[in-house]
GROMACS .gro file of C-alpha atoms in nm:
model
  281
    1UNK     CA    1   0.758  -0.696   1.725
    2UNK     CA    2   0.441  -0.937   1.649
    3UNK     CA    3   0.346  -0.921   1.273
    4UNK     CA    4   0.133  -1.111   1.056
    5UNK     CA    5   0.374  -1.408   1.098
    6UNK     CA    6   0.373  -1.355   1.456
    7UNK     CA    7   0.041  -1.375   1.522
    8UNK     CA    8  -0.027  -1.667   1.301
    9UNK     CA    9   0.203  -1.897   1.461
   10UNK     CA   10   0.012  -1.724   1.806
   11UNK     CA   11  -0.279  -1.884   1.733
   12UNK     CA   12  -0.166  -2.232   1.616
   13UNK     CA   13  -0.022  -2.204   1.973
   14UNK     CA   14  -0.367  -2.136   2.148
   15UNK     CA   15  -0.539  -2.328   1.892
   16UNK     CA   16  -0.337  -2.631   1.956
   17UNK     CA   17  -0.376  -2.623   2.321
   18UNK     CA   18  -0.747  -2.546   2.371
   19UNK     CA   19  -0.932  -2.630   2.045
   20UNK     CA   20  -1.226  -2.876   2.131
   21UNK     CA   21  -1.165  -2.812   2.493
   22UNK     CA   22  -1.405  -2.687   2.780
   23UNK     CA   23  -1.207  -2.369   2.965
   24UNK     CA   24  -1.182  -2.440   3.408
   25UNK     CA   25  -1.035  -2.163   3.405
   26UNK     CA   26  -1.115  -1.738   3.280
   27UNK     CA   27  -0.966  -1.427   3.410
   28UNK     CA   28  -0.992  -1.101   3.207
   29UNK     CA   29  -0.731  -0.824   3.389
   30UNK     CA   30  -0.920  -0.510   3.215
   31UNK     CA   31  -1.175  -0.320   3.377
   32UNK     CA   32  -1.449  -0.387   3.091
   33UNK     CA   33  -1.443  -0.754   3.153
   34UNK     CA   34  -1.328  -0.787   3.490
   35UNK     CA   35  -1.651  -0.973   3.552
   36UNK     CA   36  -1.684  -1.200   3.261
   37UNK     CA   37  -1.637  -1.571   3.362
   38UNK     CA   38  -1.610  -1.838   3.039
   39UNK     CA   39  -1.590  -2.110   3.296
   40UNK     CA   40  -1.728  -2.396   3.134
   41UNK     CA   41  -1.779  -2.343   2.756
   42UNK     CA   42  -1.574  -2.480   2.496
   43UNK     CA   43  -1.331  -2.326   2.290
   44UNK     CA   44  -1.427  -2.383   1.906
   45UNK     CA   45  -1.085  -2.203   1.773
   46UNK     CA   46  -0.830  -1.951   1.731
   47UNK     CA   47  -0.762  -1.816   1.375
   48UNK     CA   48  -0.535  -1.475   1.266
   49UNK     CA   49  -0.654  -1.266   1.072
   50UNK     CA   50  -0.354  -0.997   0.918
   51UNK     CA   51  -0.230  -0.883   1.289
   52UNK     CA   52  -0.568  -0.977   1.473
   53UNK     CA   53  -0.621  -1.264   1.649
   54UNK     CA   54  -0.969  -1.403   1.683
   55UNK     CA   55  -1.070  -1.693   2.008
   56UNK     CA   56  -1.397  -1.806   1.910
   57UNK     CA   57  -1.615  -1.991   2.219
   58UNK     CA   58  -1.919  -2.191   2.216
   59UNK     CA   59  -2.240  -1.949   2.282
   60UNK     CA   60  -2.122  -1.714   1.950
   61UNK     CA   61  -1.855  -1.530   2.133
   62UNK     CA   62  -1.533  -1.425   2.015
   63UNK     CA   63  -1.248  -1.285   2.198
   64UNK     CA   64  -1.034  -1.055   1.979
   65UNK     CA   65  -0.693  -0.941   2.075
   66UNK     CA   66  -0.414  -0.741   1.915
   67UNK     CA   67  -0.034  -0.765   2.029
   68UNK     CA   68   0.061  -0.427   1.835
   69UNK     CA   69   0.459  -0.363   1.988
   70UNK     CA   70   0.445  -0.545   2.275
   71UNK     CA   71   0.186  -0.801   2.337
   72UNK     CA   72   0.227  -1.162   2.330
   73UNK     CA   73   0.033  -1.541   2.414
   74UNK     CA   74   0.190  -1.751   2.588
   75UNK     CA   75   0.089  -2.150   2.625
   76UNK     CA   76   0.175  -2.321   2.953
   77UNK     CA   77   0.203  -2.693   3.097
   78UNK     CA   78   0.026  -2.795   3.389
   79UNK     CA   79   0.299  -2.685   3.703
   80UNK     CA   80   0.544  -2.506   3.429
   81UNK     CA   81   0.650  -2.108   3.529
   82UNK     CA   82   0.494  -1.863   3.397
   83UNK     CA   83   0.724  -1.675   3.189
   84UNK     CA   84   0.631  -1.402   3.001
   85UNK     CA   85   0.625  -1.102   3.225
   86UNK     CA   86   0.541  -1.010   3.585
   87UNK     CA   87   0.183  -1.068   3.658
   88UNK     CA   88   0.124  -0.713   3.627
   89UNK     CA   89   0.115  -0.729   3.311
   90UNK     CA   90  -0.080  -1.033   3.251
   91UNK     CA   91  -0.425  -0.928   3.058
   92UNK     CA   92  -0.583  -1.265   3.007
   93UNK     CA   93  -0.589  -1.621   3.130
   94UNK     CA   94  -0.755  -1.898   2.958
   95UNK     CA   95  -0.680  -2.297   3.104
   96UNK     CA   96  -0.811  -2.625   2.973
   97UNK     CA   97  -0.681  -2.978   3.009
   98UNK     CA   98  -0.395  -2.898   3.170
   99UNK     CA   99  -0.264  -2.634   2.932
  100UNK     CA  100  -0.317  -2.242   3.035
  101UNK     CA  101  -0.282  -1.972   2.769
  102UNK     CA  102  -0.156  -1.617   2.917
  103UNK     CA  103  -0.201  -1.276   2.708
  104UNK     CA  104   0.041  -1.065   2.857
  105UNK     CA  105   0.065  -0.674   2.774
  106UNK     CA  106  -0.258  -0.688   2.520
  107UNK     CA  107  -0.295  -0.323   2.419
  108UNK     CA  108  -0.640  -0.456   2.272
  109UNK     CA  109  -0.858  -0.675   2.434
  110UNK     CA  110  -1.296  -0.693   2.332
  111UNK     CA  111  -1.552  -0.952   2.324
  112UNK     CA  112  -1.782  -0.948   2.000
  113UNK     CA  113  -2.063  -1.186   1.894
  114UNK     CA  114  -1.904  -1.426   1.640
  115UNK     CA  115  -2.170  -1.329   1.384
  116UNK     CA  116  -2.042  -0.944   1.397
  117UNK     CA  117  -1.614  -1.032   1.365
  118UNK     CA  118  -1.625  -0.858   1.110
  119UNK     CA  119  -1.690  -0.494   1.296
  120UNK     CA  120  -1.348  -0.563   1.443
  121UNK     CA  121  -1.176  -0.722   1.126
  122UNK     CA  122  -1.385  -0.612   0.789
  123UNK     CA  123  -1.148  -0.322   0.725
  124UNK     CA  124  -0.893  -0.523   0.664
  125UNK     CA  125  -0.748  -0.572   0.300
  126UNK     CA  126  -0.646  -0.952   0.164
  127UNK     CA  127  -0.460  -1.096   0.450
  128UNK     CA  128  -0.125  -1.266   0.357
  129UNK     CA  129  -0.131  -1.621   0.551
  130UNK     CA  130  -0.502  -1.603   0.508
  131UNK     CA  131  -0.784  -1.782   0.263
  132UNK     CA  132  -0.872  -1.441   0.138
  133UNK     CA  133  -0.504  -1.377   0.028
  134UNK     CA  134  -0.596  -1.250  -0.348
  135UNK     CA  135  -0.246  -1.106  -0.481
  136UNK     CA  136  -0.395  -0.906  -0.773
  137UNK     CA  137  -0.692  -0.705  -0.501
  138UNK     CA  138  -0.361  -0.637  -0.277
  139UNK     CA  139  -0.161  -0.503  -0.528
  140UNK     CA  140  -0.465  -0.273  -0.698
  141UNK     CA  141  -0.525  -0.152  -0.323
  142UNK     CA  142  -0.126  -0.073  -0.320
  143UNK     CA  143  -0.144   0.120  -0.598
  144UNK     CA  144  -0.458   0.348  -0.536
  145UNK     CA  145  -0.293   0.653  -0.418
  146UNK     CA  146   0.029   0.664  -0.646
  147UNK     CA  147   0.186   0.948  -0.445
  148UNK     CA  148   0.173   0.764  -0.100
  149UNK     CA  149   0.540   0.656   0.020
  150UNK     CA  150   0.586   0.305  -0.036
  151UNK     CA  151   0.658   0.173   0.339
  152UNK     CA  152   0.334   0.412   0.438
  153UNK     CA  153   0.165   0.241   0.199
  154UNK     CA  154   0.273  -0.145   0.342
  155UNK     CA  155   0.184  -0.083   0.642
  156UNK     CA  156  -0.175   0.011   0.583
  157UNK     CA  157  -0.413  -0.297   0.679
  158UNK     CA  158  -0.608  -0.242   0.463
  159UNK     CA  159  -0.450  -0.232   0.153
  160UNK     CA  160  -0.289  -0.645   0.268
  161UNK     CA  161  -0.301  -0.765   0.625
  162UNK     CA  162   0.010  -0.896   0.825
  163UNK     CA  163   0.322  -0.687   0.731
  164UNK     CA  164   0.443  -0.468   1.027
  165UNK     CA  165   0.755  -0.256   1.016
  166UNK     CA  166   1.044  -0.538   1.002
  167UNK     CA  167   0.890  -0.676   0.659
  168UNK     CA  168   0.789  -0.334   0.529
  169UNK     CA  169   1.213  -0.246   0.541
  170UNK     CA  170   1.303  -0.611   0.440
  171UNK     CA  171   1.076  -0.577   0.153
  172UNK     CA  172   1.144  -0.242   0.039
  173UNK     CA  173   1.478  -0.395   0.031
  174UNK     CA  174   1.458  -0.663  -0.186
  175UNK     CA  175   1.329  -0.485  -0.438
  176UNK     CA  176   1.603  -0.214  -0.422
  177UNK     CA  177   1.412   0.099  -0.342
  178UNK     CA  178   1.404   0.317  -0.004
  179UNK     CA  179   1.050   0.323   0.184
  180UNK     CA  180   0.956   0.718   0.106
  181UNK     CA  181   0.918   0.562  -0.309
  182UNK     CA  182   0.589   0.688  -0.381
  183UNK     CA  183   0.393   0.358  -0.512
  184UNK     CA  184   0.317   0.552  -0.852
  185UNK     CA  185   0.714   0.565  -0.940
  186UNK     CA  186   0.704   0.159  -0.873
  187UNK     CA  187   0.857   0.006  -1.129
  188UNK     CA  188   0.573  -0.168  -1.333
  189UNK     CA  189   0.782  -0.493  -1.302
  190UNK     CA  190   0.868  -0.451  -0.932
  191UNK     CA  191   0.524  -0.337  -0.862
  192UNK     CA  192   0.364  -0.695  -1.020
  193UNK     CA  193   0.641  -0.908  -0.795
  194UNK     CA  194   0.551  -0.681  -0.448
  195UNK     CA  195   0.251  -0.915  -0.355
  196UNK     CA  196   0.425  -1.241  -0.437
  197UNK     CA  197   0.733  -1.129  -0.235
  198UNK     CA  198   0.546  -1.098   0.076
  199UNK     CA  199   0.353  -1.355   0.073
  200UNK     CA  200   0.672  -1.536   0.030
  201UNK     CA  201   0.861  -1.387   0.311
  202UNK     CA  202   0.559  -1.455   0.568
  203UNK     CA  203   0.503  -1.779   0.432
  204UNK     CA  204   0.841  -1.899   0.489
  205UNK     CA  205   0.890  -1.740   0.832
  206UNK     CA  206   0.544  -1.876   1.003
  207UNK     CA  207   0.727  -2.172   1.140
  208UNK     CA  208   1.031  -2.054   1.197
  209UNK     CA  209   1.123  -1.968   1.608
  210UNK     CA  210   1.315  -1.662   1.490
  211UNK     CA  211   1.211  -1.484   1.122
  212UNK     CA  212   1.460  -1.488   0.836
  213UNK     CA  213   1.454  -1.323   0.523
  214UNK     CA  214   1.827  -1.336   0.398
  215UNK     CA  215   1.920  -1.703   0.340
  216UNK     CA  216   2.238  -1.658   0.501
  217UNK     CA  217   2.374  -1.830   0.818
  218UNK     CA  218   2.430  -1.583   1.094
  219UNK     CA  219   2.206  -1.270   0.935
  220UNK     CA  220   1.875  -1.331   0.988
  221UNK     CA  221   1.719  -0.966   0.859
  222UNK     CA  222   1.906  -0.760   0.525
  223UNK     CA  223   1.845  -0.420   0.678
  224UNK     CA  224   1.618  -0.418   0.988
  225UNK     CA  225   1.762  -0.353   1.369
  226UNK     CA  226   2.069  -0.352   1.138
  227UNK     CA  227   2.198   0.035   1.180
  228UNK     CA  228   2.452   0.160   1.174
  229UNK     CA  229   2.637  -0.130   1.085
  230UNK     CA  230   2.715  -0.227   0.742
  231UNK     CA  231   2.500  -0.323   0.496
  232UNK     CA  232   2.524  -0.737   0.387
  233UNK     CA  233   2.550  -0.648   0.014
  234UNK     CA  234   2.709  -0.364  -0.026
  235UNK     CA  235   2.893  -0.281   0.350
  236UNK     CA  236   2.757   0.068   0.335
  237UNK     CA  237   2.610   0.162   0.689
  238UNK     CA  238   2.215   0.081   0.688
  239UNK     CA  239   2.050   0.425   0.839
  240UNK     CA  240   1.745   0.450   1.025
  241UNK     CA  241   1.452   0.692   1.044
  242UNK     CA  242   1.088   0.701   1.132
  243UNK     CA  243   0.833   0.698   0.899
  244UNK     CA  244   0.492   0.819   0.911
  245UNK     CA  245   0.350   1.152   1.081
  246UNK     CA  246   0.506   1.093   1.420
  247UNK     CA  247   0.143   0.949   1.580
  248UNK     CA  248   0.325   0.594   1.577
  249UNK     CA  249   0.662   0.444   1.630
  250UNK     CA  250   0.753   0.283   1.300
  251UNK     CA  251   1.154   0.242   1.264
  252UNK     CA  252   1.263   0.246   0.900
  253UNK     CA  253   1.568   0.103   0.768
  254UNK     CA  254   1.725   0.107   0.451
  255UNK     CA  255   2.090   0.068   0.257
  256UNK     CA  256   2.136   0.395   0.070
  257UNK     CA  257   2.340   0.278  -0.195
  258UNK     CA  258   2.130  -0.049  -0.237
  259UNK     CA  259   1.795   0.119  -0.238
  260UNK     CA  260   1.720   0.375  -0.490
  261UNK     CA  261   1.434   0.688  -0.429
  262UNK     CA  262   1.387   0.967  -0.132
  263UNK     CA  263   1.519   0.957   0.191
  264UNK     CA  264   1.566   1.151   0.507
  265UNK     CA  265   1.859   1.359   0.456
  266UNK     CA  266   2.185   1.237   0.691
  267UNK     CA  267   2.168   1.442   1.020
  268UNK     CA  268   1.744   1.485   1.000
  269UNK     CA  269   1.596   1.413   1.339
  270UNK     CA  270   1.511   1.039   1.430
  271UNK     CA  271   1.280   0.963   1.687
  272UNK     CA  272   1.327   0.585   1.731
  273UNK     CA  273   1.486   0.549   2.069
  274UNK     CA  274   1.643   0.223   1.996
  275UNK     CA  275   1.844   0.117   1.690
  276UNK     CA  276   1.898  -0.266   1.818
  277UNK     CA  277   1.531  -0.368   1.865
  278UNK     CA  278   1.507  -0.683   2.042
  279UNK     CA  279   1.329  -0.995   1.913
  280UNK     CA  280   0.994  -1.115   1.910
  281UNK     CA  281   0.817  -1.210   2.181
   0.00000   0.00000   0.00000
């Protein structure tokens, strides 16, 4: 599932292929924009910003997209297949100089001025591969509302930008407490390293083909997609539960002898459908 590192190394990709160059080619598969033809500007850039990706065109226009679960860009050669999906599911087609981006499966797809990004993007709190990133804002946004769950708390954009559910297990992980931790019972010591941590993880991963967090050959992820087997530590099963109010998937996974604080109790309902998620697009 696309997260902060995802979507960063999504646009390098577009950026790479269609920075500087002037588009032949625009198709836009949603209703709103059926109509809109870029035929003939140039494409400026393509910058992320937390889990947002931002196309910027000449003319001030920007096109912002959002993979969420399942979207992805893909960047083509001139006469290579067209891999990503079936064309059903192709939302967006942008070609230049022989090299044709596809956004298959976008969930969000809108044109803004460039001068306004920031109605799309302003919420958003210090972003962790960005040139905002400003560890000590992050961590007093993190611990605002002492009682919120820790993972809960990760996952809100706009306390940092760019961590998704794989990094808020990984990370809750590392630091040897379970997701449901409300901030406020943080260690002061583990609270201070949180930032850094992430910004490590998501450094290290953005140009890596598959992410990694554990440093060991063969184990890519400590606890994530991991259940029930056993945990890499300790060889307790890892368990899994969602988190949240139910409104959005977000599969939680945690070692309970490695991770201290609340949990689910064994038995409780789980509404994740699928404890071996596969990888990123």
């Amino acid at each position: 599932m696309p997260e902060g590192d995802t979507v960063w190394q999504a646009a390098r990709r577009l950026h790479s292929a269609l920075a500087g160059e002037v588009l032949t080619r625009s198709d836009f598969r949603v209703p709103k924009y059926a109509t809109v033809d870029l035929t003939g500007r140039k494409v400026l850039d393509a910058v992320a910003r937390g889990k947002h990706l931002l196309t910027r065109f000449e003319g001030g226009l920007t096109l912002h997209t959002h993979l969420r679960m399942e979207g992805a860009w893909k960047v083509y050669g001139e006469g290579e297949r067209w891999r990503g999906g079936p064309g059903h599911q192709i939302r967006a087609i942008l070609a230049a100089a022989g090299r044709t981006a596809v956004g298959y499966r976008l969930p969000v797809l809108e044109f803004l001025r460039t001068a306004e990004e920031e109605r799309a993007v302003g919420h958003l709190g210090p972003d962790l591969l960005g040139p905002d990133w400003d560890a000590g804002r992050a961590l007093s946004n993190l611990l605002a509302e002492p009682s919120r769950p820790l993972g809960e708390a990760l996952l809100d954009q706009r306390n940092l930008a760019g961590i998704g559910n794989v990094y808020k297990s990984e990370l809750c992980f590392l630091l040897g407490v379970t997701p449901w931790l409300p901030v406020g019972a943080l260690p002061e010591d583990y609270a201070a390293r949180l930032p850094a941590l992430a910004k490590k993880l998501l450094e290290a991963n953005r140009d890596r083909p598959v992410r990694q967090t554990t440093g060991v050959r063969h184990h890519d992820l400590f606890v994530y997609g991991r259940a029930p087997r056993p945990c890499l530590r300790c060889g307790t099963p890892v368990r899994v539960a969602d988190q949240g109010d139910g409104s959005q998937e977000r599969p939680t996974y945690w070692c309970p002898s490695c991770q201290q604080g609340p949990a689910p109790a064994p038995g409780s309902p789980q509404k994740w459908r699928d404890r071996y998620p596969r990888r990123d697009n």
